[in-house]
GROMACS .gro file of C-alpha atoms in nm:
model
  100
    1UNK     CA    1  -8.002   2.570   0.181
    2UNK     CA    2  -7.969   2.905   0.087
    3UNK     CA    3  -7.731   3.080  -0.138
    4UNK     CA    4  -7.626   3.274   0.139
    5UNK     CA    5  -7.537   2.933   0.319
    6UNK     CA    6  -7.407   2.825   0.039
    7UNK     CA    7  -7.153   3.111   0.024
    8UNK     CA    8  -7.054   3.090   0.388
    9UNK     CA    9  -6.939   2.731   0.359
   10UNK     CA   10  -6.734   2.785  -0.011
   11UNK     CA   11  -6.583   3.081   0.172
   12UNK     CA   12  -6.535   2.770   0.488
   13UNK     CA   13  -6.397   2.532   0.235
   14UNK     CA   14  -6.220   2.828   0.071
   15UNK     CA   15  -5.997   2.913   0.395
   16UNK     CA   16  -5.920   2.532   0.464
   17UNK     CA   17  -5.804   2.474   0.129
   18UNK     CA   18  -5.557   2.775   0.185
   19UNK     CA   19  -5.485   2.653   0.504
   20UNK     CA   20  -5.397   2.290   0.340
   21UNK     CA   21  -5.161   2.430   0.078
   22UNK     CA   22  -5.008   2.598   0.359
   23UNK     CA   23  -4.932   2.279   0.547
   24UNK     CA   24  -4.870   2.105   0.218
   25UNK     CA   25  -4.592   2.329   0.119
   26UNK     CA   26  -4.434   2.323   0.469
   27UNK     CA   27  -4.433   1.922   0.471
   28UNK     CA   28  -4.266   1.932   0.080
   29UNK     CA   29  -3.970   2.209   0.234
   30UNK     CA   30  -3.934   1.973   0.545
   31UNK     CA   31  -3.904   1.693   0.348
   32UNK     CA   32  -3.667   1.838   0.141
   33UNK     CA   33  -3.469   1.935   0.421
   34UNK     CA   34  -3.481   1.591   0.541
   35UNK     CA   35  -3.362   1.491   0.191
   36UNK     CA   36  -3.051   1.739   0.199
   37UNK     CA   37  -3.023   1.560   0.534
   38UNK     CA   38  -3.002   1.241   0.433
   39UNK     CA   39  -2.728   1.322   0.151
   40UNK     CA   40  -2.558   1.446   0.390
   41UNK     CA   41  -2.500   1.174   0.672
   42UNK     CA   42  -2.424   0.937   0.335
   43UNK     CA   43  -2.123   1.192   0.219
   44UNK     CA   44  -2.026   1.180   0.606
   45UNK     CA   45  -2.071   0.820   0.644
   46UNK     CA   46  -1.853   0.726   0.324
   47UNK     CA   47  -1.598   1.003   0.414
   48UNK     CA   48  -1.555   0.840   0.699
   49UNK     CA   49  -1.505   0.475   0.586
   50UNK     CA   50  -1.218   0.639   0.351
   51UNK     CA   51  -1.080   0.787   0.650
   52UNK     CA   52  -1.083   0.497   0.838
   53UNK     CA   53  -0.905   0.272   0.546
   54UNK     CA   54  -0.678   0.552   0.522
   55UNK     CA   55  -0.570   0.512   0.907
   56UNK     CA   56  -0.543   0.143   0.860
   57UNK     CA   57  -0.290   0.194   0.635
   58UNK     CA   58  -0.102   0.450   0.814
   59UNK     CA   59  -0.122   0.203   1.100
   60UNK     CA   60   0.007  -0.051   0.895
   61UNK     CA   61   0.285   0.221   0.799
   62UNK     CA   62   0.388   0.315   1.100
   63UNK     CA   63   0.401  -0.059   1.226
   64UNK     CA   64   0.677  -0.071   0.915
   65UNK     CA   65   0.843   0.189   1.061
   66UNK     CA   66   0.860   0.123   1.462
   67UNK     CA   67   1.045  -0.218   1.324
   68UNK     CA   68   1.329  -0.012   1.173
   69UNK     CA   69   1.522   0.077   1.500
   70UNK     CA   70   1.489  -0.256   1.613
   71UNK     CA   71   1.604  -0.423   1.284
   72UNK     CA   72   1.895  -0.184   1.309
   73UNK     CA   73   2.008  -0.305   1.707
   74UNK     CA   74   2.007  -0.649   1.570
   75UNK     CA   75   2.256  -0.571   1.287
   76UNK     CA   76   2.442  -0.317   1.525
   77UNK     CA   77   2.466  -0.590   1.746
   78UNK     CA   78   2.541  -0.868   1.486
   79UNK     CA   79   2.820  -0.679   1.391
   80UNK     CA   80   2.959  -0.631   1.707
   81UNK     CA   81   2.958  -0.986   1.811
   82UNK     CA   82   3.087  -1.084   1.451
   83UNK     CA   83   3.390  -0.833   1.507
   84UNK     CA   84   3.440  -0.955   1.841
   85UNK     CA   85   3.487  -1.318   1.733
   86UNK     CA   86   3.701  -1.259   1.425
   87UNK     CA   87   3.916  -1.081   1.663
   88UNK     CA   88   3.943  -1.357   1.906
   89UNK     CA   89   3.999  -1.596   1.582
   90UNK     CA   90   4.255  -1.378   1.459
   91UNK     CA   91   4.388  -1.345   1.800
   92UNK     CA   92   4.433  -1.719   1.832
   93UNK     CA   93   4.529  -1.741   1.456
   94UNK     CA   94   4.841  -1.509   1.536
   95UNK     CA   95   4.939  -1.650   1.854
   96UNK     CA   96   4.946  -2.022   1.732
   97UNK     CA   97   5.140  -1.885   1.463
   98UNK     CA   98   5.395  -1.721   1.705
   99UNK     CA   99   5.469  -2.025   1.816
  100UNK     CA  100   5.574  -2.191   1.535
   0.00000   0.00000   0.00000
């Protein structure tokens, strides 16, 4: 082997090395953008467990609160049948005491 071969294939070697670093630093940025990536779905995925406690509460809430107008027709009508009574009590109260 000459030195002249010798020099052609360093110069070979030479341009695949370059050629590797190349590759190598486009693998490290894509893995680092894979990184980033993967931060990022885990922020998303816990953000969205938080929201989704935070609706079951609110459902839990609102459950709370759809009760209240039906709570309140039960007393309205509670009342109403505890008025109507007393006055048929005091109704009959008065008229037996008419008569004597």
């Amino acid at each position: 082997m000459t030195e002249e071969d010798i020099a052609v294939k360093l110069e070979g070697h030479e341009h695949e090395i370059g050629s590797l670093k190349h590759r190598v630093g486009d693998l490290e940025k894509e893995s680092h953008t894979i990184s980033e990536l993967a931060l990022a779905v885990n922020r998303m995925a816990v953000s969205m467990e938080h929201m989704l406690e935070e609706q079951r509460r609110q459902g839990e809430r609102l459950g709370v609160l759809e009760q209240v107008p039906l709570n309140t027709g039960r007393q309205v009508r509670t009342a109403v049948i505890n008025t109507l009574v007393s006055a048929v009590v005091g109704a009959i109260v008065v008229a037996l005491l008419a008569l004597l």
